PDB file of C-alpha atoms in Angstrom:
ATOM      1  CA  UNK B   1     -11.476   9.157 -12.525  1.00  0.00           C
ATOM      2  CA  UNK B   2     -13.065   5.717 -12.333  1.00  0.00           C
ATOM      3  CA  UNK B   3     -11.466   4.308  -9.163  1.00  0.00           C
ATOM      4  CA  UNK B   4     -12.453   0.677  -8.621  1.00  0.00           C
ATOM      5  CA  UNK B   5     -10.063  -0.813  -6.058  1.00  0.00           C
ATOM      6  CA  UNK B   6      -8.478  -0.391  -2.646  1.00  0.00           C
ATOM      7  CA  UNK B   7      -5.614  -2.601  -1.465  1.00  0.00           C
ATOM      8  CA  UNK B   8      -4.310  -0.799   1.630  1.00  0.00           C
ATOM      9  CA  UNK B   9      -6.758  -1.515   4.468  1.00  0.00           C
ATOM     10  CA  UNK B  10      -6.618  -2.790   8.027  1.00  0.00           C
ATOM     11  CA  UNK B  11      -8.856  -4.899  10.258  1.00  0.00           C
ATOM     12  CA  UNK B  12      -9.103  -5.562  13.985  1.00  0.00           C
ATOM     13  CA  UNK B  13      -6.169  -7.929  13.576  1.00  0.00           C
ATOM     14  CA  UNK B  14      -3.828  -4.947  13.157  1.00  0.00           C
ATOM     15  CA  UNK B  15      -4.507  -3.964  16.760  1.00  0.00           C
ATOM     16  CA  UNK B  16      -5.437  -0.324  16.125  1.00  0.00           C
ATOM     17  CA  UNK B  17      -8.209  -0.676  13.533  1.00  0.00           C
ATOM     18  CA  UNK B  18     -11.873  -1.116  14.330  1.00  0.00           C
ATOM     19  CA  UNK B  19     -13.730  -3.492  11.995  1.00  0.00           C
ATOM     20  CA  UNK B  20     -13.634  -7.178  11.219  1.00  0.00           C
ATOM     21  CA  UNK B  21     -12.421  -8.579   7.927  1.00  0.00           C
ATOM     22  CA  UNK B  22     -15.940  -9.366   6.728  1.00  0.00           C
ATOM     23  CA  UNK B  23     -17.198  -5.941   7.769  1.00  0.00           C
ATOM     24  CA  UNK B  24     -14.481  -4.458   5.564  1.00  0.00           C
ATOM     25  CA  UNK B  25     -15.525  -6.796   2.726  1.00  0.00           C
ATOM     26  CA  UNK B  26     -19.111  -5.624   3.044  1.00  0.00           C
ATOM     27  CA  UNK B  27     -18.102  -1.957   3.067  1.00  0.00           C
ATOM     28  CA  UNK B  28     -16.102  -2.445  -0.124  1.00  0.00           C
ATOM     29  CA  UNK B  29     -18.987  -4.321  -1.738  1.00  0.00           C
ATOM     30  CA  UNK B  30     -21.509  -1.643  -0.803  1.00  0.00           C
ATOM     31  CA  UNK B  31     -19.235   1.011  -2.305  1.00  0.00           C
ATOM     32  CA  UNK B  32     -19.119  -0.894  -5.579  1.00  0.00           C
ATOM     33  CA  UNK B  33     -15.421  -1.742  -5.629  1.00  0.00           C
ATOM     34  CA  UNK B  34     -14.329  -4.240  -8.259  1.00  0.00           C
ATOM     35  CA  UNK B  35     -11.472  -5.498  -6.070  1.00  0.00           C
ATOM     36  CA  UNK B  36     -10.707  -5.299  -2.348  1.00  0.00           C
ATOM     37  CA  UNK B  37      -7.447  -6.061  -0.584  1.00  0.00           C
ATOM     38  CA  UNK B  38      -6.785  -6.533   3.112  1.00  0.00           C
ATOM     39  CA  UNK B  39      -3.275  -5.680   4.291  1.00  0.00           C
ATOM     40  CA  UNK B  40      -2.979  -5.989   8.045  1.00  0.00           C
ATOM     41  CA  UNK B  41       0.212  -4.859   9.727  1.00  0.00           C
ATOM     42  CA  UNK B  42       3.056  -7.368   9.911  1.00  0.00           C
ATOM     43  CA  UNK B  43       4.401  -8.469  13.326  1.00  0.00           C
ATOM     44  CA  UNK B  44       6.790  -5.634  14.267  1.00  0.00           C
ATOM     45  CA  UNK B  45       3.955  -3.118  14.737  1.00  0.00           C
ATOM     46  CA  UNK B  46       2.947  -3.098  18.428  1.00  0.00           C
ATOM     47  CA  UNK B  47      -0.316  -4.938  19.051  1.00  0.00           C
ATOM     48  CA  UNK B  48      -0.717  -6.525  15.617  1.00  0.00           C
ATOM     49  CA  UNK B  49      -1.046 -10.196  14.698  1.00  0.00           C
ATOM     50  CA  UNK B  50       1.639 -12.868  14.459  1.00  0.00           C
ATOM     51  CA  UNK B  51       3.103 -14.569  11.402  1.00  0.00           C
ATOM     52  CA  UNK B  52       0.579 -17.392  11.825  1.00  0.00           C
ATOM     53  CA  UNK B  53      -2.241 -15.007  10.841  1.00  0.00           C
ATOM     54  CA  UNK B  54      -0.678 -14.507   7.409  1.00  0.00           C
ATOM     55  CA  UNK B  55       0.220 -18.190   7.012  1.00  0.00           C
ATOM     56  CA  UNK B  56      -3.451 -19.178   7.300  1.00  0.00           C
ATOM     57  CA  UNK B  57      -4.898 -17.064   4.464  1.00  0.00           C
ATOM     58  CA  UNK B  58      -5.840 -20.220   2.550  1.00  0.00           C
ATOM     59  CA  UNK B  59      -8.995 -20.524   4.705  1.00  0.00           C
ATOM     60  CA  UNK B  60     -10.334 -17.138   3.554  1.00  0.00           C
ATOM     61  CA  UNK B  61     -12.620 -17.067   0.490  1.00  0.00           C
ATOM     62  CA  UNK B  62     -11.224 -15.054  -2.397  1.00  0.00           C
ATOM     63  CA  UNK B  63     -14.625 -13.686  -3.378  1.00  0.00           C
ATOM     64  CA  UNK B  64     -17.215 -11.889  -1.279  1.00  0.00           C
ATOM     65  CA  UNK B  65     -20.563 -12.075  -3.054  1.00  0.00           C
ATOM     66  CA  UNK B  66     -19.229 -11.343  -6.571  1.00  0.00           C
ATOM     67  CA  UNK B  67     -16.287  -9.137  -5.514  1.00  0.00           C
ATOM     68  CA  UNK B  68     -12.740 -10.564  -5.752  1.00  0.00           C
ATOM     69  CA  UNK B  69     -10.683 -10.456  -2.553  1.00  0.00           C
ATOM     70  CA  UNK B  70      -6.899 -10.281  -2.145  1.00  0.00           C
ATOM     71  CA  UNK B  71      -5.125 -11.023   1.134  1.00  0.00           C
ATOM     72  CA  UNK B  72      -1.791  -9.341   1.741  1.00  0.00           C
ATOM     73  CA  UNK B  73       0.142  -7.457   4.383  1.00  0.00           C
ATOM     74  CA  UNK B  74       1.658  -4.077   5.088  1.00  0.00           C
ATOM     75  CA  UNK B  75       5.209  -5.050   5.947  1.00  0.00           C
ATOM     76  CA  UNK B  76       7.527  -2.996   8.105  1.00  0.00           C
ATOM     77  CA  UNK B  77      10.863  -1.930   6.654  1.00  0.00           C
ATOM     78  CA  UNK B  78      13.159  -2.079   9.670  1.00  0.00           C
ATOM     79  CA  UNK B  79      16.716  -1.413   8.500  1.00  0.00           C
ATOM     80  CA  UNK B  80      18.647   0.512   5.853  1.00  0.00           C
ATOM     81  CA  UNK B  81      18.911  -2.626   3.699  1.00  0.00           C
ATOM     82  CA  UNK B  82      15.127  -2.747   3.272  1.00  0.00           C
ATOM     83  CA  UNK B  83      14.597  -5.867   5.377  1.00  0.00           C
ATOM     84  CA  UNK B  84      10.977  -6.640   6.244  1.00  0.00           C
ATOM     85  CA  UNK B  85       9.284  -8.542   9.020  1.00  0.00           C
ATOM     86  CA  UNK B  86       7.774 -11.600   7.345  1.00  0.00           C
ATOM     87  CA  UNK B  87       9.893 -14.414   5.885  1.00  0.00           C
ATOM     88  CA  UNK B  88       9.872 -15.587   2.285  1.00  0.00           C
ATOM     89  CA  UNK B  89       7.895 -18.689   3.333  1.00  0.00           C
ATOM     90  CA  UNK B  90       4.964 -16.417   4.215  1.00  0.00           C
ATOM     91  CA  UNK B  91       5.455 -13.724   1.576  1.00  0.00           C
ATOM     92  CA  UNK B  92       5.268 -16.109  -1.344  1.00  0.00           C
ATOM     93  CA  UNK B  93       1.923 -17.442  -0.101  1.00  0.00           C
ATOM     94  CA  UNK B  94       0.240 -14.037   0.078  1.00  0.00           C
ATOM     95  CA  UNK B  95      -1.551 -12.312  -2.785  1.00  0.00           C
ATOM     96  CA  UNK B  96       0.520  -9.135  -2.526  1.00  0.00           C
ATOM     97  CA  UNK B  97       2.687  -7.116  -0.160  1.00  0.00           C
ATOM     98  CA  UNK B  98       3.052  -3.440   0.675  1.00  0.00           C
ATOM     99  CA  UNK B  99       6.272  -2.314   2.370  1.00  0.00           C
ATOM    100  CA  UNK B 100       6.303   0.841   4.496  1.00  0.00           C
ATOM    101  CA  UNK B 101       8.393   2.697   7.029  1.00  0.00           C
ATOM    102  CA  UNK B 102       6.654   3.081  10.395  1.00  0.00           C
ATOM    103  CA  UNK B 103       7.995   5.024  13.361  1.00  0.00           C
ATOM    104  CA  UNK B 104       7.784   2.203  15.950  1.00  0.00           C
ATOM    105  CA  UNK B 105       9.778  -0.151  13.725  1.00  0.00           C
ATOM    106  CA  UNK B 106      12.478   1.971  12.105  1.00  0.00           C
ATOM    107  CA  UNK B 107      15.209   4.313  13.308  1.00  0.00           C
ATOM    108  CA  UNK B 108      15.367   7.289  10.967  1.00  0.00           C
ATOM    109  CA  UNK B 109      18.663   7.693   9.183  1.00  0.00           C
ATOM    110  CA  UNK B 110      19.982  10.197   6.712  1.00  0.00           C
ATOM    111  CA  UNK B 111      17.979  10.787   3.527  1.00  0.00           C
ATOM    112  CA  UNK B 112      20.451   8.500   1.732  1.00  0.00           C
ATOM    113  CA  UNK B 113      20.005   5.750   4.340  1.00  0.00           C
ATOM    114  CA  UNK B 114      16.209   6.046   4.281  1.00  0.00           C
ATOM    115  CA  UNK B 115      16.277   5.935   0.488  1.00  0.00           C
ATOM    116  CA  UNK B 116      18.474   2.834   0.621  1.00  0.00           C
ATOM    117  CA  UNK B 117      15.863   1.192   2.858  1.00  0.00           C
ATOM    118  CA  UNK B 118      13.083   1.883   0.344  1.00  0.00           C
ATOM    119  CA  UNK B 119      15.159   0.715  -2.623  1.00  0.00           C
ATOM    120  CA  UNK B 120      16.139  -2.431  -0.736  1.00  0.00           C
ATOM    121  CA  UNK B 121      12.458  -3.225  -0.219  1.00  0.00           C
ATOM    122  CA  UNK B 122      11.740  -2.533  -3.888  1.00  0.00           C
ATOM    123  CA  UNK B 123      14.331  -5.158  -4.756  1.00  0.00           C
ATOM    124  CA  UNK B 124      12.441  -7.805  -2.785  1.00  0.00           C
ATOM    125  CA  UNK B 125      10.622  -9.877  -5.448  1.00  0.00           C
ATOM    126  CA  UNK B 126       7.647 -10.437  -3.123  1.00  0.00           C
ATOM    127  CA  UNK B 127       6.973  -6.728  -2.542  1.00  0.00           C
ATOM    128  CA  UNK B 128       4.619  -5.035  -5.012  1.00  0.00           C
ATOM    129  CA  UNK B 129       3.954  -1.607  -3.498  1.00  0.00           C
ATOM    130  CA  UNK B 130       5.824   0.964  -1.413  1.00  0.00           C
ATOM    131  CA  UNK B 131       3.382   2.377   1.123  1.00  0.00           C
ATOM    132  CA  UNK B 132       3.127   6.079   1.982  1.00  0.00           C
ATOM    133  CA  UNK B 133       6.529   7.263   0.659  1.00  0.00           C
ATOM    134  CA  UNK B 134       5.440  10.685   1.894  1.00  0.00           C
ATOM    135  CA  UNK B 135       6.306  10.925   5.576  1.00  0.00           C
ATOM    136  CA  UNK B 136       8.537  13.912   6.313  1.00  0.00           C
ATOM    137  CA  UNK B 137       9.695  12.239   9.517  1.00  0.00           C
ATOM    138  CA  UNK B 138      11.766   9.969   7.254  1.00  0.00           C
ATOM    139  CA  UNK B 139      13.263  12.195   4.532  1.00  0.00           C
ATOM    140  CA  UNK B 140      13.824  10.512   1.177  1.00  0.00           C
ATOM    141  CA  UNK B 141      15.619  11.183  -2.088  1.00  0.00           C
ATOM    142  CA  UNK B 142      12.780  10.730  -4.543  1.00  0.00           C
ATOM    143  CA  UNK B 143      14.635  10.536  -7.864  1.00  0.00           C
ATOM    144  CA  UNK B 144      16.451   7.245  -7.128  1.00  0.00           C
ATOM    145  CA  UNK B 145      13.251   5.744  -5.712  1.00  0.00           C
ATOM    146  CA  UNK B 146      11.350   6.576  -8.887  1.00  0.00           C
ATOM    147  CA  UNK B 147      14.194   5.160 -10.977  1.00  0.00           C
ATOM    148  CA  UNK B 148      14.178   1.935  -8.947  1.00  0.00           C
ATOM    149  CA  UNK B 149      10.384   1.607  -9.150  1.00  0.00           C
ATOM    150  CA  UNK B 150      10.592   1.990 -12.915  1.00  0.00           C
ATOM    151  CA  UNK B 151      13.402  -0.511 -13.433  1.00  0.00           C
ATOM    152  CA  UNK B 152      11.884  -3.071 -11.033  1.00  0.00           C
ATOM    153  CA  UNK B 153       8.298  -2.535 -12.260  1.00  0.00           C
ATOM    154  CA  UNK B 154       6.866  -1.726  -8.828  1.00  0.00           C
ATOM    155  CA  UNK B 155       4.121   0.627  -7.666  1.00  0.00           C
ATOM    156  CA  UNK B 156       4.441   3.709  -5.467  1.00  0.00           C
ATOM    157  CA  UNK B 157       1.462   4.573  -3.314  1.00  0.00           C
ATOM    158  CA  UNK B 158      -0.440   7.829  -3.011  1.00  0.00           C
ATOM    159  CA  UNK B 159      -1.882   7.419   0.456  1.00  0.00           C
ATOM    160  CA  UNK B 160      -5.032   9.465   0.899  1.00  0.00           C
ATOM    161  CA  UNK B 161      -4.875   9.084   4.681  1.00  0.00           C
ATOM    162  CA  UNK B 162      -1.514  10.866   4.737  1.00  0.00           C
ATOM    163  CA  UNK B 163      -3.218  13.958   3.302  1.00  0.00           C
ATOM    164  CA  UNK B 164      -5.816  14.192   6.081  1.00  0.00           C
ATOM    165  CA  UNK B 165      -5.122  17.231   8.302  1.00  0.00           C
ATOM    166  CA  UNK B 166      -3.627  16.103  11.600  1.00  0.00           C
ATOM    167  CA  UNK B 167      -2.193  12.849  10.265  1.00  0.00           C
ATOM    168  CA  UNK B 168       0.898  11.775  12.194  1.00  0.00           C
ATOM    169  CA  UNK B 169       2.800  11.548   8.918  1.00  0.00           C
ATOM    170  CA  UNK B 170       4.034  15.064   8.176  1.00  0.00           C
ATOM    171  CA  UNK B 171       4.635  17.089   5.001  1.00  0.00           C
ATOM    172  CA  UNK B 172       2.862  14.498   2.836  1.00  0.00           C
ATOM    173  CA  UNK B 173       1.418  17.060   0.429  1.00  0.00           C
ATOM    174  CA  UNK B 174       4.762  18.780  -0.038  1.00  0.00           C
ATOM    175  CA  UNK B 175       6.489  15.462  -0.606  1.00  0.00           C
ATOM    176  CA  UNK B 176       3.917  14.284  -3.147  1.00  0.00           C
ATOM    177  CA  UNK B 177       4.383  17.554  -5.014  1.00  0.00           C
ATOM    178  CA  UNK B 178       8.025  16.526  -5.409  1.00  0.00           C
ATOM    179  CA  UNK B 179       7.487  12.799  -6.020  1.00  0.00           C
ATOM    180  CA  UNK B 180       4.548  12.771  -8.420  1.00  0.00           C
ATOM    181  CA  UNK B 181       6.049  14.989 -11.142  1.00  0.00           C
ATOM    182  CA  UNK B 182       9.064  12.654 -11.181  1.00  0.00           C
ATOM    183  CA  UNK B 183       6.709   9.681 -11.590  1.00  0.00           C
ATOM    184  CA  UNK B 184       4.870  11.427 -14.434  1.00  0.00           C
ATOM    185  CA  UNK B 185       8.118  12.267 -16.213  1.00  0.00           C
ATOM    186  CA  UNK B 186       9.482   8.737 -15.851  1.00  0.00           C
ATOM    187  CA  UNK B 187       6.197   6.971 -16.626  1.00  0.00           C
ATOM    188  CA  UNK B 188       6.051   5.308 -13.195  1.00  0.00           C
ATOM    189  CA  UNK B 189       2.592   4.142 -12.152  1.00  0.00           C
ATOM    190  CA  UNK B 190       1.039   4.834  -8.772  1.00  0.00           C
ATOM    191  CA  UNK B 191      -1.730   3.239  -6.744  1.00  0.00           C
ATOM    192  CA  UNK B 192      -4.185   5.245  -4.664  1.00  0.00           C
ATOM    193  CA  UNK B 193      -4.977   3.816  -1.255  1.00  0.00           C
ATOM    194  CA  UNK B 194      -7.259   4.655   1.632  1.00  0.00           C
ATOM    195  CA  UNK B 195      -5.154   3.103   4.416  1.00  0.00           C
ATOM    196  CA  UNK B 196      -8.560   2.528   5.989  1.00  0.00           C
ATOM    197  CA  UNK B 197      -8.588   1.547   9.654  1.00  0.00           C
ATOM    198  CA  UNK B 198     -12.394   1.689   9.821  1.00  0.00           C
ATOM    199  CA  UNK B 199     -15.013   0.437   7.378  1.00  0.00           C
ATOM    200  CA  UNK B 200     -16.332   3.896   6.519  1.00  0.00           C
ATOM    201  CA  UNK B 201     -12.983   4.800   4.954  1.00  0.00           C
ATOM    202  CA  UNK B 202     -12.746   1.850   2.560  1.00  0.00           C
ATOM    203  CA  UNK B 203     -12.241   3.231  -0.932  1.00  0.00           C
ATOM    204  CA  UNK B 204     -11.946   6.805   0.333  1.00  0.00           C
ATOM    205  CA  UNK B 205      -9.310   8.309  -1.951  1.00  0.00           C
ATOM    206  CA  UNK B 206     -10.864  11.767  -2.134  1.00  0.00           C
ATOM    207  CA  UNK B 207      -7.817  13.766  -1.048  1.00  0.00           C
ATOM    208  CA  UNK B 208      -5.533  11.760  -3.309  1.00  0.00           C
ATOM    209  CA  UNK B 209      -7.868  12.430  -6.242  1.00  0.00           C
ATOM    210  CA  UNK B 210      -7.900  16.138  -5.494  1.00  0.00           C
ATOM    211  CA  UNK B 211      -4.113  16.273  -5.431  1.00  0.00           C
ATOM    212  CA  UNK B 212      -3.726  14.369  -8.696  1.00  0.00           C
ATOM    213  CA  UNK B 213      -6.283  16.614 -10.379  1.00  0.00           C
ATOM    214  CA  UNK B 214      -4.517  19.729  -9.086  1.00  0.00           C
ATOM    215  CA  UNK B 215      -1.189  18.750 -10.666  1.00  0.00           C
ATOM    216  CA  UNK B 216      -2.751  17.169 -13.780  1.00  0.00           C
ATOM    217  CA  UNK B 217      -1.166  13.789 -13.067  1.00  0.00           C
ATOM    218  CA  UNK B 218      -1.730  11.485 -16.057  1.00  0.00           C
ATOM    219  CA  UNK B 219      -4.641   9.119 -15.459  1.00  0.00           C
ATOM    220  CA  UNK B 220      -2.970   6.388 -17.489  1.00  0.00           C
ATOM    221  CA  UNK B 221      -0.384   6.084 -14.690  1.00  0.00           C
ATOM    222  CA  UNK B 222      -3.027   5.402 -11.999  1.00  0.00           C
ATOM    223  CA  UNK B 223      -3.659   1.652 -11.733  1.00  0.00           C
ATOM    224  CA  UNK B 224      -6.897   2.095  -9.760  1.00  0.00           C
ATOM    225  CA  UNK B 225      -8.837   2.681 -12.962  1.00  0.00           C
ATOM    226  CA  UNK B 226      -8.763  -0.923 -14.234  1.00  0.00           C
ATOM    227  CA  UNK B 227      -7.902  -4.424 -13.120  1.00  0.00           C
ATOM    228  CA  UNK B 228      -5.883  -4.824 -16.307  1.00  0.00           C
ATOM    229  CA  UNK B 229      -3.553  -2.013 -15.272  1.00  0.00           C
ATOM    230  CA  UNK B 230      -3.090  -3.495 -11.813  1.00  0.00           C
ATOM    231  CA  UNK B 231      -2.553  -6.976 -13.256  1.00  0.00           C
ATOM    232  CA  UNK B 232       0.657  -5.763 -14.896  1.00  0.00           C
ATOM    233  CA  UNK B 233       2.092  -5.388 -11.378  1.00  0.00           C
ATOM    234  CA  UNK B 234       0.321  -8.118  -9.375  1.00  0.00           C
ATOM    235  CA  UNK B 235       0.429 -11.660 -10.788  1.00  0.00           C
ATOM    236  CA  UNK B 236      -2.472 -12.646  -8.538  1.00  0.00           C
ATOM    237  CA  UNK B 237      -4.681 -10.087 -10.289  1.00  0.00           C
ATOM    238  CA  UNK B 238      -3.521 -11.303 -13.680  1.00  0.00           C
ATOM    239  CA  UNK B 239      -4.673 -14.782 -12.643  1.00  0.00           C
ATOM    240  CA  UNK B 240      -8.144 -13.400 -11.818  1.00  0.00           C
ATOM    241  CA  UNK B 241      -8.512 -12.150 -15.370  1.00  0.00           C
ATOM    242  CA  UNK B 242      -7.782 -15.519 -16.994  1.00  0.00           C
TER     243      UNK B 242
END
């Protein structure tokens, strides 16, 4: 599979990652990515940056050498309605947004309540991607999530970091083996992400690739293979192509 992009990455600004923004740019460039996205954690994660960090993205160049750059955020879903921790004022100025459930920011409910939280985030017009919908600590009902992603034209993430042995997110493989066949049947596209917290991991989707190959997931439903595919879900990418 020709995988040319990575949009789920973190810098020093997230508080628990280890490289600067421009070090991450350089790593992506050296690995030959056609598009790189930075998505530092939004304010509810302990130790991360404030809203002002995301408000000031206009000062950051949107190309590094000849590689396009997107600046977004990994938002924290914090209630069963799918509320997130940056306001519309900020969200509409970013290039994209991922929304995820994280343990420090969310009290686990029933599978129905957790599913409601994800679907609520999917309904936010500024959210493009649901991050790591794989964590067994927060059980989900996958069928309604896939249905919502399809009807709202949003992307579900296959997070390669979740598949690393010892990851704090549990049962990711088992959950993807339930989620991905539903996506394939419904024609719902996914995005592969590294969730890199260090430059060496930028673009590292190896475990995600292995899983998709194992279950024969259709390549046409993986947006990482072309900017045109991704552009159907991210208006900022569509603008790059025109």
